[in-house]
Coordinates of C-alpha atoms in Angstrom, one line a residue:
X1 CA -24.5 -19.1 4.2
X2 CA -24.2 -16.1 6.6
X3 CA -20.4 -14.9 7.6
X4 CA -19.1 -15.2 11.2
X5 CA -17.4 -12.4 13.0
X6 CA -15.0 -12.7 15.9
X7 CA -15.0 -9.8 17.8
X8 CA -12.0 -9.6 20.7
X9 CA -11.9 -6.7 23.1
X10 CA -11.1 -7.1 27.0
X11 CA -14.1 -4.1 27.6
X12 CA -17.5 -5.7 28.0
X13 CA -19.0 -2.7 27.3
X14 CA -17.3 -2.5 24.0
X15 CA -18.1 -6.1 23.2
X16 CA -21.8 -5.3 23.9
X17 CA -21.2 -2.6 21.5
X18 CA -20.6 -4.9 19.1
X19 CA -23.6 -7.2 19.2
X20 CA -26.1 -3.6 18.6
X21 CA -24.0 -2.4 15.9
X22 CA -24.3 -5.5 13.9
X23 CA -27.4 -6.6 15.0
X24 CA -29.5 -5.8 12.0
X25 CA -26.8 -7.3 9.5
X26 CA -26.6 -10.7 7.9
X27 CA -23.5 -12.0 10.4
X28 CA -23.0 -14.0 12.9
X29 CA -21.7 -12.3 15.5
X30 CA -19.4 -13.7 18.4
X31 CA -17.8 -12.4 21.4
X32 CA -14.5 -12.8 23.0
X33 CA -13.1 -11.2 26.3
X34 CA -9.6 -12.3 26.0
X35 CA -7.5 -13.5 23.4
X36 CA -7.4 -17.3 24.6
X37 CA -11.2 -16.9 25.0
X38 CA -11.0 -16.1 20.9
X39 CA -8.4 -18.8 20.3
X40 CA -10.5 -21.0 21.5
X41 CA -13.3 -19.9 19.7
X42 CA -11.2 -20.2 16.3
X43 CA -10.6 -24.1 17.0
X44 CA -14.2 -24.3 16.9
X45 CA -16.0 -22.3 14.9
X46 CA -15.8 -21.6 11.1
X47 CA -14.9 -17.7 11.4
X48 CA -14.4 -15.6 8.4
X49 CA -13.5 -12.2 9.9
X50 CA -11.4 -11.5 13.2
X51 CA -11.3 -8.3 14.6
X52 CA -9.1 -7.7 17.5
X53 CA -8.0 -5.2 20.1
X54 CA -4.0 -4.3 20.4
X55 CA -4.1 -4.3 24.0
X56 CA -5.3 -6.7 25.6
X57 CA -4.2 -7.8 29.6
X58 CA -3.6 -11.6 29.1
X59 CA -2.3 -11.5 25.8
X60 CA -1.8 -8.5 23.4
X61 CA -3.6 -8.0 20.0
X62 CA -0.2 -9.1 17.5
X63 CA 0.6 -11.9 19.7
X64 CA -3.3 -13.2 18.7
X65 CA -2.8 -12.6 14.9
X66 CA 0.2 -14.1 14.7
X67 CA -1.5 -17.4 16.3
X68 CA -4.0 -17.2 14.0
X69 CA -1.7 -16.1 11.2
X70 CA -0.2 -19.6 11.6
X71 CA -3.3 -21.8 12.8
X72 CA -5.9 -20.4 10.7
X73 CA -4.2 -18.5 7.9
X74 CA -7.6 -19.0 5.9
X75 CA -9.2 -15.9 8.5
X76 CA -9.3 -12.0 7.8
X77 CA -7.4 -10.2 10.3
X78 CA -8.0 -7.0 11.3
X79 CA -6.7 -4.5 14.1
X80 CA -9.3 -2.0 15.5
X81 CA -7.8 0.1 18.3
X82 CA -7.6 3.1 20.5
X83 CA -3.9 3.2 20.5
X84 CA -2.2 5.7 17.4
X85 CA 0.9 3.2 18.2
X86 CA 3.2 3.4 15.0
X87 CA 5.2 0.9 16.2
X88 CA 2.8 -1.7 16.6
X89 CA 0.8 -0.4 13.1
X90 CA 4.0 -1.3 11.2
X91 CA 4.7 -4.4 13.2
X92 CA 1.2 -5.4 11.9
X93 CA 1.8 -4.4 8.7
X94 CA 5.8 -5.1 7.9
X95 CA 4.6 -9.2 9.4
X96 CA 1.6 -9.3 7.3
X97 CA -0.9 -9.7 10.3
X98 CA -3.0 -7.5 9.8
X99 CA -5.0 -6.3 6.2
X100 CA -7.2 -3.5 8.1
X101 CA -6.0 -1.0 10.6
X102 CA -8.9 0.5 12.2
X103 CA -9.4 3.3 15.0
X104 CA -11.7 3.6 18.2
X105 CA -13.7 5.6 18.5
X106 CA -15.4 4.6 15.2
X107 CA -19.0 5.6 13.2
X108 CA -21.1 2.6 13.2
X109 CA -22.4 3.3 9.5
X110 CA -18.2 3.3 8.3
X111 CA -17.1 0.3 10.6
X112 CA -20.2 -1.7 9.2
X113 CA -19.0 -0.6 5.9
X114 CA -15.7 -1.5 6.0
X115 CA -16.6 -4.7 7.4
X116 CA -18.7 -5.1 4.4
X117 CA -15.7 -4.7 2.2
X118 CA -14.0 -6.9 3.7
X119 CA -16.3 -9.7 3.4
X120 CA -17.4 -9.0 -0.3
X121 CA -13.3 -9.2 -1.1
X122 CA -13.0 -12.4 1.0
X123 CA -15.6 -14.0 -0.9
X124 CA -14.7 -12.6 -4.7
X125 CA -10.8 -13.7 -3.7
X126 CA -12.1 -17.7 -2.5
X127 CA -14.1 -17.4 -5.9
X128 CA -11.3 -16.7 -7.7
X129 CA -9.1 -19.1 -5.7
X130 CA -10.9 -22.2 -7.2
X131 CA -9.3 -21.8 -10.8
X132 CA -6.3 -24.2 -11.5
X133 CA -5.6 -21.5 -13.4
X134 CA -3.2 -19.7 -10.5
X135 CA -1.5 -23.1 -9.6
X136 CA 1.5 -21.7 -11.2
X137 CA 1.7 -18.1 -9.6
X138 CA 1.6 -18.8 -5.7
X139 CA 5.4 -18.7 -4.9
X140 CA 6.4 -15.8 -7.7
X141 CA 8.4 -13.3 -5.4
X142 CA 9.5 -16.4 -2.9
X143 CA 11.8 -17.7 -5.8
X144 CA 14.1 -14.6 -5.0
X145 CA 16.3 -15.0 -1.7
X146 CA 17.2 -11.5 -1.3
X147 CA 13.4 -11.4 -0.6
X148 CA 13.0 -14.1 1.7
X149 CA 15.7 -12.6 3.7
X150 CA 14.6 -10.1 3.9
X151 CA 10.9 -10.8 5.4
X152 CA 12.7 -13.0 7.9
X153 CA 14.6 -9.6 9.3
X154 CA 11.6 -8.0 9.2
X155 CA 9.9 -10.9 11.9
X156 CA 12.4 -9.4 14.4
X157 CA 11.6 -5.7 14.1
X158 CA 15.0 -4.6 13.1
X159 CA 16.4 -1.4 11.8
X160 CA 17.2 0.0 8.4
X161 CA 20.8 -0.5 8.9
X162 CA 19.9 -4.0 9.2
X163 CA 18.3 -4.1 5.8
X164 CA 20.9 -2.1 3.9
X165 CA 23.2 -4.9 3.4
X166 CA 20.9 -7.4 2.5
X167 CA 19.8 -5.3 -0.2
X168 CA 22.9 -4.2 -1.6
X169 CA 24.3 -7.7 -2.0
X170 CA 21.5 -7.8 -4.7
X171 CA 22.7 -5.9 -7.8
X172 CA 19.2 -5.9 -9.9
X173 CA 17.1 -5.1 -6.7
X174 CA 19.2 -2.4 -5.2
X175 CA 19.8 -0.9 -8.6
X176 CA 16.1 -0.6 -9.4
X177 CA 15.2 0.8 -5.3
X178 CA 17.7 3.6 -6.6
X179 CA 16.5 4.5 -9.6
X180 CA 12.8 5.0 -8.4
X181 CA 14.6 7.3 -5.5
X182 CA 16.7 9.3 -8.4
X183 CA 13.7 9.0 -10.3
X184 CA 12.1 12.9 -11.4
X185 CA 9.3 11.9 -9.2
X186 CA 11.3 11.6 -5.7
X187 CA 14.6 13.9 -7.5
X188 CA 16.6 12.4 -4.4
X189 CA 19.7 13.0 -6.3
X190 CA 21.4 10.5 -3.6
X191 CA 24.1 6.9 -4.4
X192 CA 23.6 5.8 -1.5
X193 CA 21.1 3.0 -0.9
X194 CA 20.6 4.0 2.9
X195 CA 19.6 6.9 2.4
X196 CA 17.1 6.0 0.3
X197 CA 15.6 3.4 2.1
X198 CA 15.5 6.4 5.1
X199 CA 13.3 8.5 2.5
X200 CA 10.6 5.5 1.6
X201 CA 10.6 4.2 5.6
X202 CA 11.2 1.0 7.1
X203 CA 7.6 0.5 6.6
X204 CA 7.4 0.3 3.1
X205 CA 10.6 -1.4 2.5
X206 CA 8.9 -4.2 2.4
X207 CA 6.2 -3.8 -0.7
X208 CA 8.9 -1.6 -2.1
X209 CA 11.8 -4.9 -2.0
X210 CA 8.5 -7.1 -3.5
X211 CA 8.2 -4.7 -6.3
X212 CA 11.8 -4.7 -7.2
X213 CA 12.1 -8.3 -7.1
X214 CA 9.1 -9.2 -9.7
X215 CA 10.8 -6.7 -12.1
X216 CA 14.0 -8.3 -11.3
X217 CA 13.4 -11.7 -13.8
X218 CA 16.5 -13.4 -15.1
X219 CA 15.1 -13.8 -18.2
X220 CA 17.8 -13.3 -21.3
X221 CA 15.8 -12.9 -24.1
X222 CA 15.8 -9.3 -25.9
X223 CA 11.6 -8.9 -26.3
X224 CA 11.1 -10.2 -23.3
X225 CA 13.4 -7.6 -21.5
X226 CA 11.8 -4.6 -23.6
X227 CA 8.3 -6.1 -22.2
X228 CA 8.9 -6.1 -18.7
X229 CA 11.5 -2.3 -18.9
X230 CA 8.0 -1.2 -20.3
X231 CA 6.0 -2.5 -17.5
X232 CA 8.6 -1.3 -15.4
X233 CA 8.3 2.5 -16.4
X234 CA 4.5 2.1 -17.2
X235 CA 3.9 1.6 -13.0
X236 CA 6.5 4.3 -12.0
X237 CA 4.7 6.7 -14.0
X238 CA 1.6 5.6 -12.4
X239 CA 2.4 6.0 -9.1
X240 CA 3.9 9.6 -9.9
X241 CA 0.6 10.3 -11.8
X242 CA -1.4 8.6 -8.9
X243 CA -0.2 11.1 -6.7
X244 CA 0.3 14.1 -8.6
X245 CA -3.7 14.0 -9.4
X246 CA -4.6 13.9 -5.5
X247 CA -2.1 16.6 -5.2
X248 CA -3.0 19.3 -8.3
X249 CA -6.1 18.5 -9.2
X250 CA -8.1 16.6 -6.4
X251 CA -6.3 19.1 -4.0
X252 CA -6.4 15.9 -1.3
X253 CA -4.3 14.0 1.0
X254 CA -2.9 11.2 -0.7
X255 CA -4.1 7.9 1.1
X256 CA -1.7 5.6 2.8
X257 CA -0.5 2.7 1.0
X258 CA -1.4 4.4 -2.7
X259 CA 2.3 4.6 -3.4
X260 CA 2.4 0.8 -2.9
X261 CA -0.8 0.5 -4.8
X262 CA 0.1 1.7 -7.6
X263 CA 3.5 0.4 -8.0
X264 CA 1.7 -3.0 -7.8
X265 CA -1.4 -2.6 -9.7
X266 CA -0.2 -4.2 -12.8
X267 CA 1.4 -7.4 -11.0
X268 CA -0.9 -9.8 -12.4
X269 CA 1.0 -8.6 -15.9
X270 CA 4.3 -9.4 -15.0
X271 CA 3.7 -12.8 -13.7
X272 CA 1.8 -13.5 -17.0
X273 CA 4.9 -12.2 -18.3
X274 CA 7.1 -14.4 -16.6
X275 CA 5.4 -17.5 -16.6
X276 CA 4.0 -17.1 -19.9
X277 CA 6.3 -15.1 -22.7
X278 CA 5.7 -17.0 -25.5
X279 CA 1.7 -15.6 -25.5
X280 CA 2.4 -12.1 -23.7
X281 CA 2.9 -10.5 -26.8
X282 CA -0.4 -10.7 -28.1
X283 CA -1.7 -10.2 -24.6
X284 CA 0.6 -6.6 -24.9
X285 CA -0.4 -5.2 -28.4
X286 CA -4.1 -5.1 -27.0
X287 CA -2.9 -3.3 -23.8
X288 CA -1.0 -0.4 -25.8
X289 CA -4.0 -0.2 -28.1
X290 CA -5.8 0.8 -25.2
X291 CA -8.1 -1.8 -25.8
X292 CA -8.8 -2.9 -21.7
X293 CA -12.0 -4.7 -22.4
X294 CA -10.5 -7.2 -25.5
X295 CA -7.3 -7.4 -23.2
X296 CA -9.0 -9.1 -19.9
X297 CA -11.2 -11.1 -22.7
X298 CA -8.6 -12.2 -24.6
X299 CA -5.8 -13.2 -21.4
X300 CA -9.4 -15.1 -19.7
X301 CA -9.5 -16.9 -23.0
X302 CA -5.7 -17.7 -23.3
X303 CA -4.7 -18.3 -19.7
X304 CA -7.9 -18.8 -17.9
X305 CA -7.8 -15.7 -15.7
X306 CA -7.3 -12.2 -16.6
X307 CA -4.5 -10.1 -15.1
X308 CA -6.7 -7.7 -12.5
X309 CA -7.7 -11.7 -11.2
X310 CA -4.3 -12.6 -11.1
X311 CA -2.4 -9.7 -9.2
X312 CA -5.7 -9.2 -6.9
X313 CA -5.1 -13.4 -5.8
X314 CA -1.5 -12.9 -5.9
X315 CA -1.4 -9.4 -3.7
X316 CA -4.0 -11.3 -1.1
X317 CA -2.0 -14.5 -1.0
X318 CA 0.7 -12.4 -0.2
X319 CA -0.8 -10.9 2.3
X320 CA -1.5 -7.2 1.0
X321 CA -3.9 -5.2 2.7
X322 CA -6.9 -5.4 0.9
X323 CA -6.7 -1.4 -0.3
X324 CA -3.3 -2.6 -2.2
X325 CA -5.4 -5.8 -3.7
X326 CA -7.7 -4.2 -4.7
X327 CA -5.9 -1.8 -6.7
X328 CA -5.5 -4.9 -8.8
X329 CA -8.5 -6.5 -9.2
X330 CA -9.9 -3.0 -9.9
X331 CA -8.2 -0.8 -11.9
X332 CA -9.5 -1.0 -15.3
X333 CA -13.4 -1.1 -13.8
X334 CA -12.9 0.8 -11.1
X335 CA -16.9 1.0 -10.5
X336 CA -16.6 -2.3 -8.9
X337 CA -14.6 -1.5 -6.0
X338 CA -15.7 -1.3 -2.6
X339 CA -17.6 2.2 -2.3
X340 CA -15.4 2.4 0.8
X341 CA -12.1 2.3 -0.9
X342 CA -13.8 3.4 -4.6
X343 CA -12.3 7.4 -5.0
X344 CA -9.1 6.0 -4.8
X345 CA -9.7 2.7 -7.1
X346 CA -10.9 5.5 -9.6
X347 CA -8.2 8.0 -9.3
X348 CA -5.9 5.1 -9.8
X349 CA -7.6 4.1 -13.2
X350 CA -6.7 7.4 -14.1
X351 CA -3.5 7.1 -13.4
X352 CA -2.9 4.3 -15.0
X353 CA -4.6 5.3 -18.1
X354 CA -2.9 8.6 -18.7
X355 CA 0.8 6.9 -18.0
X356 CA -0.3 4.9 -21.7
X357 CA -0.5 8.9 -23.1
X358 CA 1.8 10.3 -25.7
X359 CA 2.1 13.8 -25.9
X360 CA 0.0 15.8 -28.5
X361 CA -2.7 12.1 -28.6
X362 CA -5.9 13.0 -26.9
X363 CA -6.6 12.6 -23.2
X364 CA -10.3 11.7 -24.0
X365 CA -10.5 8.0 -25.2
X366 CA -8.2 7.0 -22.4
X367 CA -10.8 7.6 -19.9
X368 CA -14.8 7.1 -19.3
X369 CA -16.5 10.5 -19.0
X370 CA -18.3 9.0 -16.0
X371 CA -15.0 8.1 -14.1
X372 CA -14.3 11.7 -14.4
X373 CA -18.1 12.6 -13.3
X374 CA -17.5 10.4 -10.4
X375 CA -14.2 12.1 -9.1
X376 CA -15.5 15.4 -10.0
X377 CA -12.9 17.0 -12.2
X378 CA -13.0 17.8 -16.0
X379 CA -11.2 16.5 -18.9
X380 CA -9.6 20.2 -19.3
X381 CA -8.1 20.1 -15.4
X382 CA -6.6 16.8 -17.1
X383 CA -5.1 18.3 -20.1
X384 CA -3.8 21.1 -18.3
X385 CA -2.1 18.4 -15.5
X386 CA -0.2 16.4 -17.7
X387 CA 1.5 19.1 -19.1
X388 CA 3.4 19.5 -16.0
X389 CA 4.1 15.1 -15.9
X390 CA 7.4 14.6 -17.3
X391 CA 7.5 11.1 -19.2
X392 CA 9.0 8.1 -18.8
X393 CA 10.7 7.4 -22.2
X394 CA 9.2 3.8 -23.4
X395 CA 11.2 1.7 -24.9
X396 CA 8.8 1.2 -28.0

């Protein structure tokens, strides 16, 4: 069945655009002038894609995906605009309207492309959906308050200051948003909590509140704690590794949301973790093995869904942009990703293979030689890296 894309831009020139771009592709393409024109539209057809203009005369682009946020929450939404507006990228993004952020003036070959992402994660993501196997997953981070709080301040655009006190009043989450800023990756050497909410950005606070909260379990018992401390450490490390690769040895600009990415890459872990302890362990002796291809097997077999499955549907029900979920569903085959998105996918599996590594083990069974090929560095700029990555000391 082909896919149906909603195109809204008040321009006609730029809707006609539109249509020759996509003419040769398998979508169905439709037009709207206005946003009521696409609301309308959205009542009646079955639209899988929406891609919409920030400013628009009759009713502006954020106004339209929160509408269809609410009425049709089952439809990608995506923001392509002329307007470099940081205000209105991180209302998008802090409210969860958006999952693309896309700029005019754009190359037809890239916007077809990321189009093209978006609908091959739309459809792997329903796919996945139809397990009963998540049934128990969906409202993970919603079971904390400090977190719901939190994303209803958000709704209202507030200010740091705002935030600070809502987060303090929460001992485990607070604590563990100051040790990633004191951590020897940031080295912000601050006690206060403002201050390091300043340094990560209102913009972030969000994902960064998320990824405190699903470390944050209540949980008493001893192994458990040791399993999710390790987990805990395991994606800090990743996240410094993440970027210290793009920094020393791909000699590249980080891209946006990697931070987040990488922090959350392994969430489909900890919710195995907390919903399921008793069988976790076994799950985990594979995982330190570095043994990624019995581990997915083996939590398929156990749970009926493999953890890369699991934090991809959770980061996407959630409302992540689709770069974060697919950190996820991607990082052990990273080949599998979107080519779009795919450097970063790989340079993530990296990461999160080398933060496994023990000093004086070899780098070379971590990693596939073609990964490597494909980023274009060698095993040797590798070695000669991670002597400079200071670890994380595991609790095993």
């Amino acid at each position: 069945m082909s896919h149906c894309i909603l195109f809204v831009d008040d321009e006609p020139q730029i809707l006609k655009t539109f249509r020759r771009v996509f003419a040769d592709t398998p979508y169905n393409i439709l037009l709207a002038s206005s946003a009521n024109e696409a609301l309308e539209m959205l009542d009646k057809e079955p639209i899988d894609l929406l891609i919409a203009d920030i400013r628009m005369p009759d009713m502006d682009g954020i106004t339209l995906l929160k509408l269809v946020k609410e009425r049709h929450p089952q439809v990608v939404r995506t923001i392509l605009s002329g307007y470099a507006d940081e205000r209105l990228i991180f209302q998008s993004v802090s409210q969860n309207l958006a999952k693309l952020y896309l700029y005019k003036p754009w190359q037809n070959e890239q916007l077809i492309q990321h189009v093209d992402r978006l609908i091959h994660m739309k459809d792997k993501l329903d796919q996945l959906k139809q397990s009963d196997a998540i049934l128990t997953y969906g409202d993970l981070p919603t079971k904390n308050n400090t977190y719901l709080k939190l994303m209803k301040m958000l709704e209202k655009n507030v200010g740091i200051n705002d935030l600070v006190p809502i987060i303090e009043a929460d001992l485990a989450i607070s604590s563990r948003v100051m040790r990633i800023a004191n951590s020897a990756f940031y080295g912000m050497h601050t006690n206060s909590l403002r201050h390091a909410l300043v340094f990560f950005g209102i913009k972030y606070i969000r994902e960064l509140v998320l990824t405190c909260t699903l470390f944050s379990s209540s949980m008493s018992s001893p192994l458990f704690s040791q399993y999710m401390e390790e987990l805990w450490q395991h994606s800090i490390l990743t996240s410094r590794i993440l970027t210290g690769l793009y920094d020393c040895v791909l000699n590249e600009k980080l891209p946006e949301q990697s931070h987040m990415m990488s922090l959350l890459h392994d969430v489909g872990r900890v919710a195995m973790l907390d919903q399921h302890p008793e069988v976790f362990g076994n799950l985990y002796q594979n995982l330190k093995n570095h043994n990624n291809s019995a581990t997915l097997a083996q939590e398929s077999e156990l749970l009926g869904i493999n953890h890369e499955e699991l934090g991809g549907l959770l980061l996407d029900w959630w409302d992540f942009p689709y770069q974060v979920v697919e950190g996820a569903l991607f990082h052990h085959e990273p080949f599998k990703a979107n080519p779009v998105n795919r450097r970063l996918i790989l340079a993530l599996h990296v990461a999160d293979q080398l933060s496994w590594h023990h000093p004086g083990d070899s780098i070379e069974p971590l990693i596939d030689p073609e990964v490597i090929a494909a980023l274009g560095i060698s095993f040797d700029q590798l070695k000669l890296f991670m002597t400079t990555v200071t670890e994380i000391p595991y609790a095993y």
